[in-house]
JSON list of C-alpha atoms and ligand atoms in Angstrom, two decimals:
[
{"chain": "A", "resi": 1, "resn": "MET", "atom": "CA", "xyz": [0.08, -0.04, -0.03]},
{"chain": "A", "resi": 2, "resn": "LEU", "atom": "CA", "xyz": [1.37, 3.48, -0.71]},
{"chain": "A", "resi": 3, "resn": "LYS", "atom": "CA", "xyz": [1.34, 6.44, 1.74]},
{"chain": "A", "resi": 4, "resn": "ILE", "atom": "CA", "xyz": [-1.59, 8.25, 0.08]},
{"chain": "A", "resi": 5, "resn": "THR", "atom": "CA", "xyz": [-3.68, 5.13, -0.27]},
{"chain": "A", "resi": 6, "resn": "PRO", "atom": "CA", "xyz": [-5.71, 5.90, 2.93]},
{"chain": "A", "resi": 7, "resn": "TYR", "atom": "CA", "xyz": [-6.60, 9.48, 1.59]},
{"chain": "A", "resi": 8, "resn": "LEU", "atom": "CA", "xyz": [-7.92, 8.65, -1.64]},
{"chain": "A", "resi": 9, "resn": "GLY", "atom": "CA", "xyz": [-11.42, 7.97, -0.55]},
{"chain": "A", "resi": 10, "resn": "GLY", "atom": "CA", "xyz": [-12.27, 11.60, -0.62]},
{"chain": "A", "resi": 11, "resn": "LEU", "atom": "CA", "xyz": [-11.92, 11.68, -4.37]},
{"chain": "A", "resi": 12, "resn": "VAL", "atom": "CA", "xyz": [-14.87, 9.21, -4.98]},
{"chain": "A", "resi": 13, "resn": "LEU", "atom": "CA", "xyz": [-17.14, 11.40, -2.78]},
{"chain": "A", "resi": 14, "resn": "ILE", "atom": "CA", "xyz": [-15.96, 14.55, -4.64]},
{"chain": "A", "resi": 15, "resn": "VAL", "atom": "CA", "xyz": [-16.73, 12.93, -8.05]},
{"chain": "A", "resi": 16, "resn": "SER", "atom": "CA", "xyz": [-20.11, 11.20, -7.05]},
{"chain": "A", "resi": 17, "resn": "ILE", "atom": "CA", "xyz": [-21.59, 14.27, -5.03]},
{"chain": "A", "resi": 18, "resn": "GLY", "atom": "CA", "xyz": [-19.72, 17.25, -6.43]},
{"chain": "A", "resi": 19, "resn": "GLY", "atom": "CA", "xyz": [-20.46, 15.66, -9.99]},
{"chain": "A", "resi": 20, "resn": "LEU", "atom": "CA", "xyz": [-24.15, 16.20, -9.51]},
{"chain": "A", "resi": 21, "resn": "TRP", "atom": "CA", "xyz": [-23.63, 20.01, -9.78]},
{"chain": "A", "resi": 22, "resn": "TYR", "atom": "CA", "xyz": [-20.51, 19.91, -12.05]},
{"chain": "A", "resi": 23, "resn": "PRO", "atom": "CA", "xyz": [-20.80, 16.95, -14.16]},
{"chain": "A", "resi": 24, "resn": "VAL", "atom": "CA", "xyz": [-17.38, 17.46, -15.75]},
{"chain": "A", "resi": 25, "resn": "LEU", "atom": "CA", "xyz": [-15.77, 15.94, -12.81]},
{"chain": "A", "resi": 26, "resn": "GLY", "atom": "CA", "xyz": [-17.22, 12.55, -14.05]},
{"chain": "A", "resi": 27, "resn": "TYR", "atom": "CA", "xyz": [-14.35, 12.65, -16.77]},
{"chain": "A", "resi": 28, "resn": "PHE", "atom": "CA", "xyz": [-12.10, 11.80, -13.53]},
{"chain": "A", "resi": 29, "resn": "MET", "atom": "CA", "xyz": [-13.58, 8.25, -14.23]},
{"chain": "A", "resi": 30, "resn": "LEU", "atom": "CA", "xyz": [-11.47, 8.11, -17.63]},
{"chain": "A", "resi": 31, "resn": "LEU", "atom": "CA", "xyz": [-8.34, 8.59, -15.53]},
{"chain": "A", "resi": 32, "resn": "ILE", "atom": "CA", "xyz": [-9.38, 5.58, -13.53]},
{"chain": "A", "resi": 33, "resn": "PHE", "atom": "CA", "xyz": [-10.03, 3.55, -16.59]},
{"chain": "A", "resi": 34, "resn": "ALA", "atom": "CA", "xyz": [-6.75, 4.57, -18.16]},
{"chain": "A", "resi": 35, "resn": "ALA", "atom": "CA", "xyz": [-4.84, 3.75, -15.00]},
{"chain": "A", "resi": 36, "resn": "ILE", "atom": "CA", "xyz": [-6.47, 0.52, -14.83]},
{"chain": "A", "resi": 37, "resn": "PHE", "atom": "CA", "xyz": [-5.86, -0.53, -18.38]},
{"chain": "A", "resi": 38, "resn": "LEU", "atom": "CA", "xyz": [-2.22, 0.44, -18.27]},
{"chain": "A", "resi": 39, "resn": "ILE", "atom": "CA", "xyz": [-1.23, -1.01, -14.90]},
{"chain": "A", "resi": 40, "resn": "SER", "atom": "CA", "xyz": [-3.32, -4.38, -14.78]},
{"chain": "A", "resi": 41, "resn": "PRO", "atom": "CA", "xyz": [-1.27, -6.12, -17.64]},
{"chain": "A", "resi": 42, "resn": "PHE", "atom": "CA", "xyz": [1.93, -5.87, -15.55]},
{"chain": "A", "resi": 43, "resn": "ARG", "atom": "CA", "xyz": [0.60, -5.89, -11.93]},
{"chain": "A", "resi": 44, "resn": "GLY", "atom": "CA", "xyz": [-2.99, -7.45, -12.09]},
{"chain": "A", "resi": 45, "resn": "ARG", "atom": "CA", "xyz": [-5.20, -5.92, -9.35]},
{"chain": "A", "resi": 46, "resn": "TRP", "atom": "CA", "xyz": [-2.64, -3.57, -7.99]},
{"chain": "A", "resi": 47, "resn": "PHE", "atom": "CA", "xyz": [-4.54, -0.46, -8.63]},
{"chain": "A", "resi": 48, "resn": "CYS", "atom": "CA", "xyz": [-7.58, -2.07, -6.38]},
{"chain": "A", "resi": 49, "resn": "GLY", "atom": "CA", "xyz": [-5.23, -2.26, -3.43]},
{"chain": "A", "resi": 50, "resn": "ASN", "atom": "CA", "xyz": [-3.31, 1.04, -4.00]},
{"chain": "A", "resi": 51, "resn": "LEU", "atom": "CA", "xyz": [-4.81, 3.76, -5.94]},
{"chain": "A", "resi": 52, "resn": "CYS", "atom": "CA", "xyz": [-8.48, 3.02, -6.22]},
{"chain": "A", "resi": 53, "resn": "PRO", "atom": "CA", "xyz": [-10.39, 5.80, -4.57]},
{"chain": "A", "resi": 54, "resn": "ARG", "atom": "CA", "xyz": [-13.43, 3.68, -3.94]},
{"chain": "A", "resi": 55, "resn": "GLY", "atom": "CA", "xyz": [-11.23, 0.90, -2.53]},
{"chain": "A", "resi": 56, "resn": "SER", "atom": "CA", "xyz": [-9.67, 3.22, -0.03]},
{"chain": "A", "resi": 57, "resn": "LEU", "atom": "CA", "xyz": [-13.14, 4.51, 1.09]},
{"chain": "A", "resi": 58, "resn": "VAL", "atom": "CA", "xyz": [-14.41, 1.01, 1.74]},
{"chain": "A", "resi": 59, "resn": "ASP", "atom": "CA", "xyz": [-10.95, 0.05, 3.24]},
{"chain": "A", "resi": 60, "resn": "PHE", "atom": "CA", "xyz": [-10.39, 2.96, 5.63]},
{"chain": "A", "resi": 61, "resn": "TRP", "atom": "CA", "xyz": [-13.85, 4.71, 6.10]},
{"chain": "A", "resi": 62, "resn": "ILE", "atom": "CA", "xyz": [-16.33, 1.90, 5.83]},
{"chain": "A", "resi": 63, "resn": "SER", "atom": "CA", "xyz": [-14.61, -0.67, 7.73]},
{"chain": "A", "resi": 64, "resn": "LYS", "atom": "CA", "xyz": [-15.10, 1.36, 10.82]},
{"chain": "A", "resi": 65, "resn": "ILE", "atom": "CA", "xyz": [-18.81, 0.60, 10.64]},
{"chain": "A", "resi": 66, "resn": "SER", "atom": "CA", "xyz": [-18.73, -2.68, 8.69]},
{"chain": "A", "resi": 67, "resn": "LYS", "atom": "CA", "xyz": [-20.41, -6.01, 10.09]},
{"chain": "A", "resi": 68, "resn": "LYS", "atom": "CA", "xyz": [-17.18, -7.75, 8.61]},
{"chain": "A", "resi": 69, "resn": "LYS", "atom": "CA", "xyz": [-19.17, -10.76, 7.70]},
{"chain": "A", "resi": 70, "resn": "LYS", "atom": "CA", "xyz": [-17.91, -13.51, 5.18]},
{"chain": "A", "resi": 71, "resn": "ILE", "atom": "CA", "xyz": [-18.14, -12.47, 1.65]},
{"chain": "A", "resi": 72, "resn": "PRO", "atom": "CA", "xyz": [-20.65, -15.02, -0.43]},
{"chain": "A", "resi": 73, "resn": "VAL", "atom": "CA", "xyz": [-18.33, -17.14, -2.60]},
{"chain": "A", "resi": 74, "resn": "THR", "atom": "CA", "xyz": [-20.93, -16.90, -5.30]},
{"chain": "A", "resi": 75, "resn": "LEU", "atom": "CA", "xyz": [-20.03, -13.30, -5.68]},
{"chain": "A", "resi": 76, "resn": "ARG", "atom": "CA", "xyz": [-16.46, -14.28, -6.76]},
{"chain": "A", "resi": 77, "resn": "SER", "atom": "CA", "xyz": [-17.58, -16.53, -9.50]},
{"chain": "A", "resi": 78, "resn": "LEU", "atom": "CA", "xyz": [-16.92, -15.47, -12.94]},
{"chain": "A", "resi": 79, "resn": "TRP", "atom": "CA", "xyz": [-20.31, -16.73, -13.89]},
{"chain": "A", "resi": 80, "resn": "VAL", "atom": "CA", "xyz": [-21.55, -13.89, -11.64]},
{"chain": "A", "resi": 81, "resn": "ARG", "atom": "CA", "xyz": [-19.16, -11.44, -12.45]},
{"chain": "A", "resi": 82, "resn": "LEU", "atom": "CA", "xyz": [-18.92, -11.55, -16.14]},
{"chain": "A", "resi": 83, "resn": "PRO", "atom": "CA", "xyz": [-22.54, -10.85, -16.95]},
{"chain": "A", "resi": 84, "resn": "ILE", "atom": "CA", "xyz": [-22.33, -7.92, -14.39]},
{"chain": "A", "resi": 85, "resn": "PHE", "atom": "CA", "xyz": [-19.25, -6.41, -16.20]},
{"chain": "A", "resi": 86, "resn": "PHE", "atom": "CA", "xyz": [-21.23, -6.62, -19.59]},
{"chain": "A", "resi": 87, "resn": "LEU", "atom": "CA", "xyz": [-24.52, -5.47, -18.21]},
{"chain": "A", "resi": 88, "resn": "LEU", "atom": "CA", "xyz": [-22.94, -2.28, -16.57]},
{"chain": "A", "resi": 89, "resn": "MET", "atom": "CA", "xyz": [-20.50, -1.61, -19.54]},
{"chain": "A", "resi": 90, "resn": "GLY", "atom": "CA", "xyz": [-23.28, -2.04, -21.95]},
{"chain": "A", "resi": 91, "resn": "PHE", "atom": "CA", "xyz": [-25.56, 0.06, -20.06]},
{"chain": "A", "resi": 92, "resn": "MET", "atom": "CA", "xyz": [-23.06, 2.98, -19.87]},
{"chain": "A", "resi": 93, "resn": "GLY", "atom": "CA", "xyz": [-22.42, 2.57, -23.50]},
{"chain": "A", "resi": 94, "resn": "TYR", "atom": "CA", "xyz": [-26.10, 2.66, -24.49]},
{"chain": "A", "resi": 95, "resn": "ARG", "atom": "CA", "xyz": [-26.45, 5.79, -22.52]},
{"chain": "A", "resi": 96, "resn": "ILE", "atom": "CA", "xyz": [-23.65, 7.53, -24.17]},
{"chain": "A", "resi": 97, "resn": "ALA", "atom": "CA", "xyz": [-24.47, 6.37, -27.69]},
{"chain": "A", "resi": 98, "resn": "GLY", "atom": "CA", "xyz": [-28.16, 8.09, -26.92]},
{"chain": "A", "resi": 99, "resn": "ILE", "atom": "CA", "xyz": [-26.61, 11.37, -26.05]},
{"chain": "A", "resi": 100, "resn": "ILE", "atom": "CA", "xyz": [-23.91, 11.88, -28.82]},
{"chain": "A", "resi": 101, "resn": "GLY", "atom": "CA", "xyz": [-25.34, 14.59, -31.28]},
{"chain": "A", "resi": 102, "resn": "SER", "atom": "CA", "xyz": [-27.52, 16.10, -28.75]},
{"chain": "A", "resi": 103, "resn": "LEU", "atom": "CA", "xyz": [-27.09, 19.54, -27.10]},
{"chain": "A", "resi": 104, "resn": "ASN", "atom": "CA", "xyz": [-24.53, 19.73, -24.13]},
{"chain": "A", "resi": 105, "resn": "THR", "atom": "CA", "xyz": [-23.01, 16.39, -25.15]},
{"chain": "A", "resi": 106, "resn": "PHE", "atom": "CA", "xyz": [-19.92, 16.81, -22.98]},
{"chain": "A", "resi": 107, "resn": "GLU", "atom": "CA", "xyz": [-21.91, 17.84, -19.85]},
{"chain": "A", "resi": 108, "resn": "LYS", "atom": "CA", "xyz": [-24.37, 14.97, -20.23]},
{"chain": "A", "resi": 109, "resn": "ILE", "atom": "CA", "xyz": [-21.58, 12.25, -20.94]},
{"chain": "A", "resi": 110, "resn": "GLY", "atom": "CA", "xyz": [-19.94, 13.60, -17.77]},
{"chain": "A", "resi": 111, "resn": "MET", "atom": "CA", "xyz": [-23.21, 13.01, -15.94]},
{"chain": "A", "resi": 112, "resn": "VAL", "atom": "CA", "xyz": [-23.27, 9.46, -17.19]},
{"chain": "A", "resi": 113, "resn": "PHE", "atom": "CA", "xyz": [-20.01, 8.89, -15.62]},
{"chain": "A", "resi": 114, "resn": "VAL", "atom": "CA", "xyz": [-21.15, 10.62, -12.38]},
{"chain": "A", "resi": 115, "resn": "THR", "atom": "CA", "xyz": [-24.13, 8.66, -11.93]},
{"chain": "A", "resi": 116, "resn": "MET", "atom": "CA", "xyz": [-22.15, 5.38, -12.65]},
{"chain": "A", "resi": 117, "resn": "CYS", "atom": "CA", "xyz": [-19.91, 6.33, -9.76]},
{"chain": "A", "resi": 118, "resn": "LEU", "atom": "CA", "xyz": [-22.61, 7.50, -7.63]},
{"chain": "A", "resi": 119, "resn": "VAL", "atom": "CA", "xyz": [-24.75, 4.20, -8.06]},
{"chain": "A", "resi": 120, "resn": "THR", "atom": "CA", "xyz": [-21.68, 1.77, -7.76]},
{"chain": "A", "resi": 121, "resn": "THR", "atom": "CA", "xyz": [-20.34, 3.84, -4.82]},
{"chain": "A", "resi": 122, "resn": "ALA", "atom": "CA", "xyz": [-23.66, 3.52, -3.10]},
{"chain": "A", "resi": 123, "resn": "ILE", "atom": "CA", "xyz": [-23.75, -0.25, -3.73]},
{"chain": "A", "resi": 124, "resn": "ALA", "atom": "CA", "xyz": [-20.16, -0.61, -2.43]},
{"chain": "A", "resi": 125, "resn": "VAL", "atom": "CA", "xyz": [-20.92, 1.35, 0.74]},
{"chain": "A", "resi": 126, "resn": "LEU", "atom": "CA", "xyz": [-24.29, -0.65, 1.49]},
{"chain": "A", "resi": 127, "resn": "LEU", "atom": "CA", "xyz": [-22.36, -3.95, 0.88]},
{"chain": "A", "resi": 128, "resn": "GLY", "atom": "CA", "xyz": [-19.44, -2.80, 2.74]},
{"chain": "A", "resi": 129, "resn": "SER", "atom": "CA", "xyz": [-21.41, -1.66, 5.73]},
{"chain": "A", "resi": 130, "resn": "TYR", "atom": "CA", "xyz": [-23.63, -4.80, 6.02]},
{"chain": "A", "resi": 131, "resn": "LEU", "atom": "CA", "xyz": [-21.48, -7.60, 4.76]},
{"chain": "A", "resi": 132, "resn": "SER", "atom": "CA", "xyz": [-17.52, -6.72, 4.51]},
{"chain": "A", "resi": 133, "resn": "PRO", "atom": "CA", "xyz": [-15.69, -3.80, 3.31]},
{"chain": "A", "resi": 134, "resn": "ARG", "atom": "CA", "xyz": [-14.47, -5.13, 0.22]},
{"chain": "A", "resi": 135, "resn": "ALA", "atom": "CA", "xyz": [-17.68, -7.18, -0.92]},
{"chain": "A", "resi": 136, "resn": "TRP", "atom": "CA", "xyz": [-18.12, -4.97, -3.77]},
{"chain": "A", "resi": 137, "resn": "CYS", "atom": "CA", "xyz": [-14.55, -5.55, -4.79]},
{"chain": "A", "resi": 138, "resn": "SER", "atom": "CA", "xyz": [-15.19, -9.12, -5.12]},
{"chain": "A", "resi": 139, "resn": "PHE", "atom": "CA", "xyz": [-17.37, -8.56, -8.16]},
{"chain": "A", "resi": 140, "resn": "CYS", "atom": "CA", "xyz": [-16.69, -4.87, -9.24]},
{"chain": "A", "resi": 141, "resn": "PRO", "atom": "CA", "xyz": [-16.59, -4.81, -13.16]},
{"chain": "A", "resi": 142, "resn": "MET", "atom": "CA", "xyz": [-13.22, -2.86, -12.88]},
{"chain": "A", "resi": 143, "resn": "GLY", "atom": "CA", "xyz": [-11.76, -5.45, -10.75]},
{"chain": "A", "resi": 144, "resn": "THR", "atom": "CA", "xyz": [-13.18, -8.34, -13.08]},
{"chain": "A", "resi": 145, "resn": "ALA", "atom": "CA", "xyz": [-11.30, -6.52, -15.83]},
{"chain": "A", "resi": 146, "resn": "GLN", "atom": "CA", "xyz": [-8.02, -6.23, -14.06]},
{"chain": "A", "resi": 147, "resn": "ARG", "atom": "CA", "xyz": [-8.42, -9.85, -13.15]},
{"chain": "A", "resi": 148, "resn": "LEU", "atom": "CA", "xyz": [-8.96, -10.76, -16.85]},
{"chain": "A", "resi": 149, "resn": "LEU", "atom": "CA", "xyz": [-6.17, -8.47, -17.91]},
{"chain": "A", "resi": 150, "resn": "GLY", "atom": "CA", "xyz": [-3.17, -9.55, -15.57]},
{"chain": "A", "resi": 151, "resn": "GLY", "atom": "CA", "xyz": [-4.61, -11.90, -12.82]},
{"chain": "A", "resi": 152, "resn": "LYS", "atom": "CA", "xyz": [-1.33, -14.11, -13.19]},
{"chain": "A", "resi": 153, "resn": "ARG", "atom": "CA", "xyz": [1.08, -10.86, -12.86]},
{"chain": "A", "resi": 154, "resn": "TYR", "atom": "CA", "xyz": [3.22, -9.89, -9.90]},
{"chain": "A", "resi": 155, "resn": "PRO", "atom": "CA", "xyz": [2.04, -12.99, -7.68]},
{"chain": "A", "resi": 156, "resn": "LEU", "atom": "CA", "xyz": [2.23, -13.26, -4.01]},
{"chain": "A", "resi": 157, "resn": "LYS", "atom": "CA", "xyz": [4.67, -15.91, -3.23]},
{"chain": "A", "resi": 158, "resn": "PHE", "atom": "CA", "xyz": [4.62, -18.24, -0.18]},
{"chain": "A", "resi": 159, "resn": "THR", "atom": "CA", "xyz": [7.22, -20.19, 1.31]},
{"chain": "A", "resi": 160, "resn": "LYS", "atom": "CA", "xyz": [5.65, -23.16, 2.98]},
{"chain": "A", "resi": 161, "resn": "GLU", "atom": "CA", "xyz": [8.70, -24.19, 4.99]},
{"chain": "A", "resi": 162, "resn": "LYS", "atom": "CA", "xyz": [8.88, -20.80, 6.74]},
{"chain": "A", "resi": 163, "resn": "CYS", "atom": "CA", "xyz": [4.94, -20.76, 7.72]},
{"chain": "A", "resi": 164, "resn": "ILE", "atom": "CA", "xyz": [4.11, -21.50, 11.46]},
{"chain": "A", "resi": 165, "resn": "ASN", "atom": "CA", "xyz": [0.21, -21.62, 10.47]},
{"chain": "A", "resi": 166, "resn": "CYS", "atom": "CA", "xyz": [-0.42, -18.80, 12.60]},
{"chain": "A", "resi": 167, "resn": "ASN", "atom": "CA", "xyz": [-3.48, -17.71, 10.22]},
{"chain": "A", "resi": 168, "resn": "LYS", "atom": "CA", "xyz": [-2.63, -13.89, 10.70]},
{"chain": "A", "resi": 169, "resn": "CYS", "atom": "CA", "xyz": [-2.43, -13.51, 6.88]},
{"chain": "A", "resi": 170, "resn": "ASP", "atom": "CA", "xyz": [-5.88, -15.04, 6.25]},
{"chain": "A", "resi": 171, "resn": "LYS", "atom": "CA", "xyz": [-7.40, -12.76, 8.95]},
{"chain": "A", "resi": 172, "resn": "ILE", "atom": "CA", "xyz": [-6.12, -9.48, 7.65]},
{"chain": "A", "resi": 173, "resn": "CYS", "atom": "CA", "xyz": [-6.71, -10.04, 3.96]},
{"chain": "A", "resi": 174, "resn": "PRO", "atom": "CA", "xyz": [-9.39, -7.82, 2.80]},
{"chain": "A", "resi": 175, "resn": "MET", "atom": "CA", "xyz": [-10.44, -9.76, 0.00]},
{"chain": "A", "resi": 176, "resn": "GLN", "atom": "CA", "xyz": [-10.78, -12.73, 2.31]},
{"chain": "A", "resi": 177, "resn": "LEU", "atom": "CA", "xyz": [-8.54, -14.95, 0.21]},
{"chain": "A", "resi": 178, "resn": "LYS", "atom": "CA", "xyz": [-7.30, -18.21, 1.41]},
{"chain": "A", "resi": 179, "resn": "ILE", "atom": "CA", "xyz": [-3.74, -17.18, 1.07]},
{"chain": "A", "resi": 180, "resn": "ARG", "atom": "CA", "xyz": [-2.00, -20.55, 1.60]},
{"chain": "A", "resi": 181, "resn": "GLU", "atom": "CA", "xyz": [-4.30, -22.64, -0.21]},
{"chain": "A", "resi": 182, "resn": "SER", "atom": "CA", "xyz": [-3.93, -22.24, -3.82]},
{"chain": "A", "resi": 183, "resn": "GLU", "atom": "CA", "xyz": [-0.97, -20.92, -5.99]},
{"chain": "A", "resi": 184, "resn": "THR", "atom": "CA", "xyz": [-2.74, -18.38, -7.95]},
{"chain": "A", "resi": 185, "resn": "LYS", "atom": "CA", "xyz": [-4.58, -15.55, -6.37]},
{"chain": "A", "resi": 186, "resn": "PRO", "atom": "CA", "xyz": [-6.08, -13.68, -9.34]},
{"chain": "A", "resi": 187, "resn": "ASP", "atom": "CA", "xyz": [-8.20, -11.60, -7.03]},
{"chain": "A", "resi": 188, "resn": "CYS", "atom": "CA", "xyz": [-5.53, -10.35, -4.79]},
{"chain": "A", "resi": 189, "resn": "ILE", "atom": "CA", "xyz": [-5.35, -6.49, -4.89]},
{"chain": "A", "resi": 190, "resn": "LYS", "atom": "CA", "xyz": [-1.50, -6.61, -3.81]},
{"chain": "A", "resi": 191, "resn": "CYS", "atom": "CA", "xyz": [-2.06, -4.49, -0.71]},
{"chain": "A", "resi": 192, "resn": "GLY", "atom": "CA", "xyz": [0.62, -6.18, 1.13]},
{"chain": "A", "resi": 193, "resn": "ARG", "atom": "CA", "xyz": [-1.09, -6.35, 4.56]},
{"chain": "A", "resi": 194, "resn": "CYS", "atom": "CA", "xyz": [-0.43, -10.05, 4.54]},
{"chain": "A", "resi": 195, "resn": "VAL", "atom": "CA", "xyz": [3.13, -9.72, 3.84]},
{"chain": "A", "resi": 196, "resn": "ALA", "atom": "CA", "xyz": [3.58, -7.01, 6.75]},
{"chain": "A", "resi": 197, "resn": "VAL", "atom": "CA", "xyz": [1.65, -9.02, 9.38]},
{"chain": "A", "resi": 198, "resn": "CYS", "atom": "CA", "xyz": [3.65, -12.44, 8.53]},
{"chain": "A", "resi": 199, "resn": "PRO", "atom": "CA", "xyz": [5.77, -13.06, 11.50]},
{"chain": "A", "resi": 200, "resn": "LYS", "atom": "CA", "xyz": [8.19, -15.33, 9.62]},
{"chain": "A", "resi": 201, "resn": "ASP", "atom": "CA", "xyz": [8.67, -13.61, 6.37]},
{"chain": "A", "resi": 202, "resn": "ALA", "atom": "CA", "xyz": [6.87, -16.59, 4.54]},
{"chain": "A", "resi": 203, "resn": "LEU", "atom": "CA", "xyz": [4.95, -14.06, 1.91]},
{"chain": "A", "resi": 204, "resn": "GLN", "atom": "CA", "xyz": [6.57, -12.04, -0.56]},
{"chain": "A", "resi": 205, "resn": "PHE", "atom": "CA", "xyz": [5.87, -10.34, -3.91]},
{"chain": "B", "resi": 301, "resn": "SF4", "atom": "S1", "xyz": [-12.81, -3.55, -7.48]},
{"chain": "B", "resi": 301, "resn": "SF4", "atom": "FE1", "xyz": [-13.43, -1.76, -8.16]},
{"chain": "B", "resi": 301, "resn": "SF4", "atom": "S2", "xyz": [-14.05, -0.59, -6.49]},
{"chain": "B", "resi": 301, "resn": "SF4", "atom": "FE2", "xyz": [-12.79, -2.32, -5.77]},
{"chain": "B", "resi": 301, "resn": "SF4", "atom": "S3", "xyz": [-10.91, -1.27, -5.68]},
{"chain": "B", "resi": 301, "resn": "SF4", "atom": "FE3", "xyz": [-10.92, -2.49, -7.49]},
{"chain": "B", "resi": 301, "resn": "SF4", "atom": "S4", "xyz": [-11.75, -1.01, -9.15]},
{"chain": "B", "resi": 301, "resn": "SF4", "atom": "FE4", "xyz": [-11.90, 0.04, -7.15]},
{"chain": "B", "resi": 302, "resn": "SF4", "atom": "S1", "xyz": [-3.43, -11.97, -0.19]},
{"chain": "B", "resi": 302, "resn": "SF4", "atom": "FE1", "xyz": [-2.28, -10.33, 0.91]},
{"chain": "B", "resi": 302, "resn": "SF4", "atom": "S2", "xyz": [-1.79, -8.65, -0.66]},
{"chain": "B", "resi": 302, "resn": "SF4", "atom": "FE2", "xyz": [-3.21, -10.18, -1.63]},
{"chain": "B", "resi": 302, "resn": "SF4", "atom": "S3", "xyz": [-5.32, -8.97, -0.88]},
{"chain": "B", "resi": 302, "resn": "SF4", "atom": "FE3", "xyz": [-4.82, -10.53, 0.60]},
{"chain": "B", "resi": 302, "resn": "SF4", "atom": "S4", "xyz": [-3.69, -9.37, 2.08]},
{"chain": "B", "resi": 302, "resn": "SF4", "atom": "FE4", "xyz": [-3.65, -7.97, 0.29]},
{"chain": "B", "resi": 303, "resn": "SF4", "atom": "S1", "xyz": [1.05, -15.08, 8.54]},
{"chain": "B", "resi": 303, "resn": "SF4", "atom": "FE1", "xyz": [2.86, -15.99, 7.70]},
{"chain": "B", "resi": 303, "resn": "SF4", "atom": "S2", "xyz": [3.35, -17.72, 9.31]},
{"chain": "B", "resi": 303, "resn": "SF4", "atom": "FE2", "xyz": [1.21, -17.04, 9.57]},
{"chain": "B", "resi": 303, "resn": "SF4", "atom": "S3", "xyz": [-0.17, -18.48, 8.57]},
{"chain": "B", "resi": 303, "resn": "SF4", "atom": "FE3", "xyz": [0.25, -16.69, 7.20]},
{"chain": "B", "resi": 303, "resn": "SF4", "atom": "S4", "xyz": [2.15, -17.11, 5.89]},
{"chain": "B", "resi": 303, "resn": "SF4", "atom": "FE4", "xyz": [2.02, -18.55, 7.65]}
]
């Protein structure tokens, strides 16, 4: 995690709420899309654990009021995630296509981004409060895209011989991954919490 990671959450509130008055703020989402598509082919879901404003919001703000329950396994399934990805992307494309050529196209497209940001943030906050902070991140379309683009990149390495099975890593993982159970963890968001908490240096990037 970067030093600025805990402070990025405010950006998502500025875009989601401020954007209702200043739709141009919605274009901030394009920066997010660009960062995701530039980073994920090399570092998988690193963006999610280090730079995503919504990830920061749920990790550092919503986690304080979260019930911290188990995230249902179904939500992680690509059978659920891919339809959600295509539905949301298709809906956004459909709305933008309907706007092009009309008056104030620039502001209206900005408002499409703002409403997408607001709706998905509201879902993330609700799920984060009642389930687990990173529940939304288990099936967020942008997380799914990063997994597909670079799920095998920058993997977390586990040295079994050093492990004393203290379970501290599994307990701290915001994505609720079974860190020692499988070789590949395409949904690891590279936050580094497990590495930092391991008393035996059994985990490394
Ligand atoms: S899964 Fe989506 S909301 Fe969560 S950190 Fe990644 S991009 Fe952000
Ligand atoms: S496995 Fe480690 S680095 Fe990956 S999400 Fe979990 S705690 Fe973060
Ligand atoms: S924190 Fe380290 S020593 Fe403890 S269970 Fe995880 S890998 Fe093993």
